[in-house]
mmCIF file of N, CA and C in Angstrom:
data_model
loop_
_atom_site.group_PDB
_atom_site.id
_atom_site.type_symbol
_atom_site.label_atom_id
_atom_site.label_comp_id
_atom_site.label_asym_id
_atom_site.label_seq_id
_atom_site.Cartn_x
_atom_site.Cartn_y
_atom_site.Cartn_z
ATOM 1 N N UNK Y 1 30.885 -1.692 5.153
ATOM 2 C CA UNK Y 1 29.804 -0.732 4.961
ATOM 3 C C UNK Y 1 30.388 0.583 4.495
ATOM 4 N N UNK Y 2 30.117 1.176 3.474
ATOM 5 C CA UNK Y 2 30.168 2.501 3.015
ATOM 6 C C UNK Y 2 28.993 3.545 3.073
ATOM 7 N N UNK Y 3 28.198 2.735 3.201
ATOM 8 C CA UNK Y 3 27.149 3.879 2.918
ATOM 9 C C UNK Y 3 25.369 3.367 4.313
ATOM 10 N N UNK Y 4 25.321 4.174 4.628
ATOM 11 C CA UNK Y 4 24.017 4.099 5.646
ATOM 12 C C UNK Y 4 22.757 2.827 5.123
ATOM 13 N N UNK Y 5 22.823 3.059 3.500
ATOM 14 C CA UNK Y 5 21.659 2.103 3.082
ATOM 15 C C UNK Y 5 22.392 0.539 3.299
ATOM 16 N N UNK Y 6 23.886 0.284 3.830
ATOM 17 C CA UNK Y 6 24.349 -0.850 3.542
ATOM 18 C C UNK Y 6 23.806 -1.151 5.226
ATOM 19 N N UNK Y 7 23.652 -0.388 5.944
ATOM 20 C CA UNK Y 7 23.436 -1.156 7.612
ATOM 21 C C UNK Y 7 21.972 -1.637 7.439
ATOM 22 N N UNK Y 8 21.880 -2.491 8.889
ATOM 23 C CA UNK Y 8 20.900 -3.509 9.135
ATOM 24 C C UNK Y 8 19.877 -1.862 10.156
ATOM 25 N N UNK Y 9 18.788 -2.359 9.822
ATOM 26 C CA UNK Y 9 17.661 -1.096 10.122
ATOM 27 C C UNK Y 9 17.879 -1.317 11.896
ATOM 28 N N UNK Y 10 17.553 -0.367 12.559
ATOM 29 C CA UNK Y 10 17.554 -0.333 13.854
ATOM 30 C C UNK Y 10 15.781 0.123 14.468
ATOM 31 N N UNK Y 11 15.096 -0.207 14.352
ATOM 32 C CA UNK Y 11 13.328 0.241 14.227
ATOM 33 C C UNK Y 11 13.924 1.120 15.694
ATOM 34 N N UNK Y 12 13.089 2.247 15.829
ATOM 35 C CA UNK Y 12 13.295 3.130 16.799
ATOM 36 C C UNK Y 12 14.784 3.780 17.249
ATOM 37 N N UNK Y 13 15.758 3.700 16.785
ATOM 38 C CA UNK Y 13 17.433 3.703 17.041
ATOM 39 C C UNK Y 13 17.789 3.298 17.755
ATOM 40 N N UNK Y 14 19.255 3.374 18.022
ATOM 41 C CA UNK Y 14 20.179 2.798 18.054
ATOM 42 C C UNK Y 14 19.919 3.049 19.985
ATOM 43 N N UNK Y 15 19.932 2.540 20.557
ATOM 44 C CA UNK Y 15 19.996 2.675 22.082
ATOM 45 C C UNK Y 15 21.198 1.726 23.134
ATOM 46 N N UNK Y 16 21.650 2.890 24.228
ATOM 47 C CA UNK Y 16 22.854 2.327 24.783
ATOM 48 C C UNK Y 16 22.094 1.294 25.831
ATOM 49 N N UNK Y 17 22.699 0.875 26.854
ATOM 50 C CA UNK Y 17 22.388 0.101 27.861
ATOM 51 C C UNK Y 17 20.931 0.613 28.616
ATOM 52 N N UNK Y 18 21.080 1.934 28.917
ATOM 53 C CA UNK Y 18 20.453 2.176 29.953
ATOM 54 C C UNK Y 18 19.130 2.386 29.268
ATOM 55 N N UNK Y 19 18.808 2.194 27.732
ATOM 56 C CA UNK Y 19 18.261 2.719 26.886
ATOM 57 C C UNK Y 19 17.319 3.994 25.945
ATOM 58 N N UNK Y 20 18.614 4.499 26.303
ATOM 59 C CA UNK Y 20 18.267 5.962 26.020
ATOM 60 C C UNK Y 20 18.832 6.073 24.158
ATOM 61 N N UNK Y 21 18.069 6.972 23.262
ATOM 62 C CA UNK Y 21 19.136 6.849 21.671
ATOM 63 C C UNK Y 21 19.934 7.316 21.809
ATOM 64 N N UNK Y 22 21.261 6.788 21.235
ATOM 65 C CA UNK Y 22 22.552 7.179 20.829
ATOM 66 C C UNK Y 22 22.863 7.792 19.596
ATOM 67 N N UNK Y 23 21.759 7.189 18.721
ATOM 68 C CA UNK Y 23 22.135 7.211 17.133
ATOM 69 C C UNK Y 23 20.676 6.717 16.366
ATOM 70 N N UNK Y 24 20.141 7.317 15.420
ATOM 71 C CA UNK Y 24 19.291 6.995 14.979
ATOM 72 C C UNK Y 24 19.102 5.715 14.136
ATOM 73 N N UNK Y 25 17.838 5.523 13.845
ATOM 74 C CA UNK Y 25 17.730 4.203 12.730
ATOM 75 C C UNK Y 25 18.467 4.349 11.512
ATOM 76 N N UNK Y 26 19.599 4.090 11.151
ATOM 77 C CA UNK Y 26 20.252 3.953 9.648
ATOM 78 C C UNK Y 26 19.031 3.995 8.587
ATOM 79 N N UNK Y 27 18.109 3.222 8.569
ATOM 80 C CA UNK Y 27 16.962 3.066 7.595
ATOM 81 C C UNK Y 27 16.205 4.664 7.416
ATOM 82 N N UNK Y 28 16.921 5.545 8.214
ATOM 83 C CA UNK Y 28 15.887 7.180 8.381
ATOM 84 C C UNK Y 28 17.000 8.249 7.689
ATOM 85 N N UNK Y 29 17.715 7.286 7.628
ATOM 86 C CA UNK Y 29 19.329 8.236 7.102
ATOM 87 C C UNK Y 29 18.855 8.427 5.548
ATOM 88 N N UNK Y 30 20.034 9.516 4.988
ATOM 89 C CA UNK Y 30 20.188 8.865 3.132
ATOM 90 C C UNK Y 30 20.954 8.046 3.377
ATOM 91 N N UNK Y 31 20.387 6.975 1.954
ATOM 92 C CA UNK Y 31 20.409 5.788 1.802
ATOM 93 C C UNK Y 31 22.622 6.132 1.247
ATOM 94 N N UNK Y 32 22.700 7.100 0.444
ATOM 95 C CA UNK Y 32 23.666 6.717 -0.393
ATOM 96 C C UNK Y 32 25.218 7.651 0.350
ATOM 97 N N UNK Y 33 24.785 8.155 1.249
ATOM 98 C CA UNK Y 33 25.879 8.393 2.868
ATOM 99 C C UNK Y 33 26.194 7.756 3.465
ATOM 100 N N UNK Y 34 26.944 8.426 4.273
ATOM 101 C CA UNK Y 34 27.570 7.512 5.221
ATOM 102 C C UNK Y 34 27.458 8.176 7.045
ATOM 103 N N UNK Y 35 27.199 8.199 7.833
ATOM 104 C CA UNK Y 35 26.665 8.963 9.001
ATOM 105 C C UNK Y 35 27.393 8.151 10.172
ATOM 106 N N UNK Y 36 28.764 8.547 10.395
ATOM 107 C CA UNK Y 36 30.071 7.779 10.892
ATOM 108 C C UNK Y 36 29.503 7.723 12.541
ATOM 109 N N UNK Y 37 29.089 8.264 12.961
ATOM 110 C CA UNK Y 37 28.707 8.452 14.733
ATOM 111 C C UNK Y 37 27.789 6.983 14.613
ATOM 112 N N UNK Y 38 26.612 6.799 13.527
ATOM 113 C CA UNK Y 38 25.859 6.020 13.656
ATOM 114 C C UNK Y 38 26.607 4.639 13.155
ATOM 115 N N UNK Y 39 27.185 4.668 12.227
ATOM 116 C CA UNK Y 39 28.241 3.594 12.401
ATOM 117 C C UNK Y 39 28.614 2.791 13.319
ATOM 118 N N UNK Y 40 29.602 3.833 13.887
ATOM 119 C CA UNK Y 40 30.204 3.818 15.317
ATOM 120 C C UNK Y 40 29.763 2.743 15.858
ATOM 121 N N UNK Y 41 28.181 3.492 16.218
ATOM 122 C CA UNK Y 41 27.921 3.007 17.465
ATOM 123 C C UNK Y 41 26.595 1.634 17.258
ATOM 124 N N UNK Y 42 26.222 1.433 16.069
ATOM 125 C CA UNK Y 42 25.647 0.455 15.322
ATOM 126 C C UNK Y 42 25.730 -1.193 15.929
ATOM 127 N N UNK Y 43 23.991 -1.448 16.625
ATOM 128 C CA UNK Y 43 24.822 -3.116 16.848
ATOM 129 C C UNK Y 43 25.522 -3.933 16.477
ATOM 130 N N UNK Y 44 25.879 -3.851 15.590
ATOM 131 C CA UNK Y 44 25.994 -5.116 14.288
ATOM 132 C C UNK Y 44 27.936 -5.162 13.857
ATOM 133 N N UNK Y 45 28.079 -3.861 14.613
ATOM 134 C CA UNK Y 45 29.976 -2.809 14.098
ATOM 135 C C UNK Y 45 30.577 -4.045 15.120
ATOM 136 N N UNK Y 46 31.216 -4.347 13.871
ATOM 137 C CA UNK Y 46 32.744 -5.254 14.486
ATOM 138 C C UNK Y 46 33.666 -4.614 14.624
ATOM 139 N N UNK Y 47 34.165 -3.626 13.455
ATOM 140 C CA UNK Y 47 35.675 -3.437 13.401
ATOM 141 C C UNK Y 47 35.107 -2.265 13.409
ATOM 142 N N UNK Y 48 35.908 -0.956 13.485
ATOM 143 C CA UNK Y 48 35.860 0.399 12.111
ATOM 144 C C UNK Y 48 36.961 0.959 13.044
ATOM 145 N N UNK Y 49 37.432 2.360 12.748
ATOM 146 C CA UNK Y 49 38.525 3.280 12.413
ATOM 147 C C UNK Y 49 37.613 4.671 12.768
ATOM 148 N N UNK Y 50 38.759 5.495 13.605
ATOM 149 C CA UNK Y 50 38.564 7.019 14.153
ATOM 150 C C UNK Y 50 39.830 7.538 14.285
ATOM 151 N N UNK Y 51 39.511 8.560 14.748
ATOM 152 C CA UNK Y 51 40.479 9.223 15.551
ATOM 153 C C UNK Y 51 40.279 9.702 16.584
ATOM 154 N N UNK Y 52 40.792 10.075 17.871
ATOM 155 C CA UNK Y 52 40.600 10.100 19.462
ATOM 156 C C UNK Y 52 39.379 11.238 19.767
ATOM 157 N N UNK Y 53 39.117 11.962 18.118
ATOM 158 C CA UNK Y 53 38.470 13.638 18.632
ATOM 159 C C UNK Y 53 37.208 12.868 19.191
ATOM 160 N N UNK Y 54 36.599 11.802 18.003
ATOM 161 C CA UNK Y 54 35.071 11.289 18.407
ATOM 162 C C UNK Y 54 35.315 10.264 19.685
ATOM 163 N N UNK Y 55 36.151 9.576 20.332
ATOM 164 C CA UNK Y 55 36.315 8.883 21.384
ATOM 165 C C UNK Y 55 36.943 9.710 22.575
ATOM 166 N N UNK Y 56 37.064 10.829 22.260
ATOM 167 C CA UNK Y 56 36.961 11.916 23.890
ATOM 168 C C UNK Y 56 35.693 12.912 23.721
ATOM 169 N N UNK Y 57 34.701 12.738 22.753
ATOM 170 C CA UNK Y 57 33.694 13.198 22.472
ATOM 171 C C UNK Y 57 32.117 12.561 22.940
ATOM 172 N N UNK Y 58 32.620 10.992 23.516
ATOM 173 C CA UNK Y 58 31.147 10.411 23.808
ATOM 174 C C UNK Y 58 31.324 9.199 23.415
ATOM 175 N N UNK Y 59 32.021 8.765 22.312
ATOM 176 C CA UNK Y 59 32.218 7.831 21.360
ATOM 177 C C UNK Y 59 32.772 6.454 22.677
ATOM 178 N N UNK Y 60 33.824 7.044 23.989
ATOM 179 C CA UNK Y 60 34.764 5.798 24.102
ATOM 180 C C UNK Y 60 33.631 4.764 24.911
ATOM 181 N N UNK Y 61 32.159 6.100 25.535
ATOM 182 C CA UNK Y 61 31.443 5.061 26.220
ATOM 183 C C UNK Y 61 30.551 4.068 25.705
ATOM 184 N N UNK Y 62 30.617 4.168 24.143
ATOM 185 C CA UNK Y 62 29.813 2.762 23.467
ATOM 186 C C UNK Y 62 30.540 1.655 22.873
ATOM 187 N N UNK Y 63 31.883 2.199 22.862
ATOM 188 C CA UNK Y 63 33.001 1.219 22.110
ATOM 189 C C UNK Y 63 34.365 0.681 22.860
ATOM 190 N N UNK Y 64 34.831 -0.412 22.486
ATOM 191 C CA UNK Y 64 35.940 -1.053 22.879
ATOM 192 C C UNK Y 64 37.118 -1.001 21.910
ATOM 193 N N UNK Y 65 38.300 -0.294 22.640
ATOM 194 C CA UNK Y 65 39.257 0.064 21.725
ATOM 195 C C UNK Y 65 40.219 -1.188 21.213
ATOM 196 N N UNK Y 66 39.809 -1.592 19.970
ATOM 197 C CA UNK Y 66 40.700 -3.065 19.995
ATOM 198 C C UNK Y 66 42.360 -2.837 19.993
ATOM 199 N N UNK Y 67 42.812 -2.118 18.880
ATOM 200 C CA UNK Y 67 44.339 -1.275 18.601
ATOM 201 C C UNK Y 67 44.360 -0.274 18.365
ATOM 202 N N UNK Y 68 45.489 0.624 18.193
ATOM 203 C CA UNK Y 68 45.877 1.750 18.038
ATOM 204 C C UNK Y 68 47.261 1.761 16.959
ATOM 205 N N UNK Y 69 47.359 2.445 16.001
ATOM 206 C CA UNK Y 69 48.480 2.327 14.968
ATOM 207 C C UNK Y 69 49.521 2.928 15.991
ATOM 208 N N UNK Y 70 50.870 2.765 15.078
ATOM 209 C CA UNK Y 70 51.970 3.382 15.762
ATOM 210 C C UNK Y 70 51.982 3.919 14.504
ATOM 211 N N UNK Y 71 52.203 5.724 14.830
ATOM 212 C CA UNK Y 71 52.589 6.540 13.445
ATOM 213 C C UNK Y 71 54.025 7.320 13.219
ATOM 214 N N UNK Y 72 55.052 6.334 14.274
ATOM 215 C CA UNK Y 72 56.234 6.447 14.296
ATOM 216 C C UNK Y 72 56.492 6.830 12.885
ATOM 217 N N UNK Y 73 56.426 6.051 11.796
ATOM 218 C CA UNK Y 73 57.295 6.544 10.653
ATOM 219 C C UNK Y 73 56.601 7.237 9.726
ATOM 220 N N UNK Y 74 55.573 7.593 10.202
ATOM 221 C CA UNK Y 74 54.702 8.700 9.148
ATOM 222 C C UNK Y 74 55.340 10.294 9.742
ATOM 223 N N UNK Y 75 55.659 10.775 8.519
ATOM 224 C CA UNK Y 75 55.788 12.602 8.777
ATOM 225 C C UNK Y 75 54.697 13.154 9.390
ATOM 226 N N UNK Y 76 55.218 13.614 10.773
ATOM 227 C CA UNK Y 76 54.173 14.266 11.937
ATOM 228 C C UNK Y 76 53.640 13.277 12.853
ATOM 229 N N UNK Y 77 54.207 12.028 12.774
ATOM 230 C CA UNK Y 77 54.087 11.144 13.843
ATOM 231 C C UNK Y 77 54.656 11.008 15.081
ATOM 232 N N UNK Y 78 54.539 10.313 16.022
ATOM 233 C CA UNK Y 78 55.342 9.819 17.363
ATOM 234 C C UNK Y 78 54.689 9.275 17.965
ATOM 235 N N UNK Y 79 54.498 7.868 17.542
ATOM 236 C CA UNK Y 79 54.103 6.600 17.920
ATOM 237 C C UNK Y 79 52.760 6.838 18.287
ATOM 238 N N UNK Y 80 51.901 6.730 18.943
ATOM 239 C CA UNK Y 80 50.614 6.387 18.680
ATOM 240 C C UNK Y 80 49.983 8.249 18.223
ATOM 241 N N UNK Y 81 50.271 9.251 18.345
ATOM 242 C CA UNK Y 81 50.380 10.262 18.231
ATOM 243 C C UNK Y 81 50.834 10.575 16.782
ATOM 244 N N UNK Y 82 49.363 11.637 16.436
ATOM 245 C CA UNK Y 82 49.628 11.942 14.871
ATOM 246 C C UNK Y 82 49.216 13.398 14.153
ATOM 247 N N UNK Y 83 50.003 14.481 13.856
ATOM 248 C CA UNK Y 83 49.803 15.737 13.577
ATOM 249 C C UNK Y 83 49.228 15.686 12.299
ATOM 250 N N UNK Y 84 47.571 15.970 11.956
ATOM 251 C CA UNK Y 84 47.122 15.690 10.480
ATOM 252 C C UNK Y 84 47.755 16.997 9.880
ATOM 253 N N UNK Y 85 47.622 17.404 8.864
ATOM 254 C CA UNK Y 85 48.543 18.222 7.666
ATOM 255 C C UNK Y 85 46.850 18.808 7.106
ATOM 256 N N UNK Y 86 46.785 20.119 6.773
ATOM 257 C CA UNK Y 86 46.002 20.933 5.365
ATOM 258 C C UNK Y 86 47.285 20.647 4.470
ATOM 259 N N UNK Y 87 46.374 20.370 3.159
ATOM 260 C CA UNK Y 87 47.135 20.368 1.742
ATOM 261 C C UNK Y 87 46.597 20.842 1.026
ATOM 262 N N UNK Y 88 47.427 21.455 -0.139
ATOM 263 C CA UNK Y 88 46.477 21.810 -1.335
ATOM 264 C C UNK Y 88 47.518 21.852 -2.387
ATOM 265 N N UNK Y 89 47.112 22.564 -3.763
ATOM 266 C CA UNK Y 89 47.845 22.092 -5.264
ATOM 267 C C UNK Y 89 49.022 22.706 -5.068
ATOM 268 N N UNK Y 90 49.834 21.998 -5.483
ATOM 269 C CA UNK Y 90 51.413 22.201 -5.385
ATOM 270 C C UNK Y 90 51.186 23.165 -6.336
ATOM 271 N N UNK Y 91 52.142 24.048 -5.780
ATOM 272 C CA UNK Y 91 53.215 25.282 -6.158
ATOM 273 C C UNK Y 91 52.313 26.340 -5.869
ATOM 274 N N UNK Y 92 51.072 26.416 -5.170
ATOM 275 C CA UNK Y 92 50.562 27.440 -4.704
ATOM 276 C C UNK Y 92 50.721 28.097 -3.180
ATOM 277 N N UNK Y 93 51.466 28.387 -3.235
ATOM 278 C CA UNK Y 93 52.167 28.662 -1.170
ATOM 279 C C UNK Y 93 53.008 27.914 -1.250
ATOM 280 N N UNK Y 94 53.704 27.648 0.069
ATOM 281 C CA UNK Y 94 55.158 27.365 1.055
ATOM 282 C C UNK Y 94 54.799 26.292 1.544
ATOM 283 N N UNK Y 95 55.874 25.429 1.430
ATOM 284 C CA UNK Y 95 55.893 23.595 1.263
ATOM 285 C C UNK Y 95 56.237 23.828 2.889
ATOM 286 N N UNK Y 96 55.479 23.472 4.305
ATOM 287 C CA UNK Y 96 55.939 23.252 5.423
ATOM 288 C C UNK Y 96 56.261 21.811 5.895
ATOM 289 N N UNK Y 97 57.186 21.731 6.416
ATOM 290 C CA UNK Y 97 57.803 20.636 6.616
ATOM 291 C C UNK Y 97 57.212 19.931 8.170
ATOM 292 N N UNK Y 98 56.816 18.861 8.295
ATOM 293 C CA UNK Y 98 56.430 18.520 9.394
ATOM 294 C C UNK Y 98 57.124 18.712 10.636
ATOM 295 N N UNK Y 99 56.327 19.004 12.469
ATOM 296 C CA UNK Y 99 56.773 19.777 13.339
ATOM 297 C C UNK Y 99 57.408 18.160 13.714
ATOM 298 N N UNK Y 100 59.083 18.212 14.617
ATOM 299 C CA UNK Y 100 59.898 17.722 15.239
ATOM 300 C C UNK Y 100 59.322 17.840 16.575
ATOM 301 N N UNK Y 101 59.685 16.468 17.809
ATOM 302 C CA UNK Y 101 59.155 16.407 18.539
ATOM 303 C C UNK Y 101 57.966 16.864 19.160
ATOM 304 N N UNK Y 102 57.231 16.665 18.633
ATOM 305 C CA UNK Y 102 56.136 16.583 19.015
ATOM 306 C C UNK Y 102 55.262 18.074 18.708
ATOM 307 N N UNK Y 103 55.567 19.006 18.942
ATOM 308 C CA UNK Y 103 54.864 20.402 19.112
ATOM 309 C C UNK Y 103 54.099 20.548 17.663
ATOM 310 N N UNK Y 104 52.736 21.117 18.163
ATOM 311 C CA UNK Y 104 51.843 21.567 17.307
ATOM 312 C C UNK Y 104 52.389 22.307 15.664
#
């Protein structure tokens, strides 16, 4: 799924156990977006991909964490732990080199 018009309609939304909404009907979304929370948390979601901000945000109580990458050999990694980078067009500012053990 890329885009909201590709999910299966949810008539009234998306509701957790206790049945309260979590996430609205995809079918109420734009069609040609993508609305990642509703994803998420979508009956129908087998697989998909985050990062920990939306699963210490609300996210871990509708989902089951299948794996976690190891970002050991990525610059700004240490194993499941990963420092994202701002970029922009080379040669405009100072090339920073990713932080060593761990620190921000």
């Amino acid at each position: 799924t890329r885009r909201n018009g590709d999910l299966p309609p949810v008539p009234g939304g998306i509701r957790d156990a206790s049945g309260a909404v979590i996430a609205p009907d995809p079918a109420t979304l734009p069609p040609h977006e993508l609305d990642l929370p509703t994803l998420w948390r979508h009956p129908a979601l087998l697989l998909a991909q985050t990062c920990w901000g939306p699963m210490e945000l609300g996210l871990a109580a509708h989902v089951h964490v299948a794996g976690q990458d190891d970002y050991s050999g990525v610059a700004g990694g240490d194993e499941a732990l990963y420092s994202s980078a701002l970029v922009m067009r080379r040669g405009e500012g100072l090339a920073v080199p990713a932080p060593r053990g761990g620190e921000p």
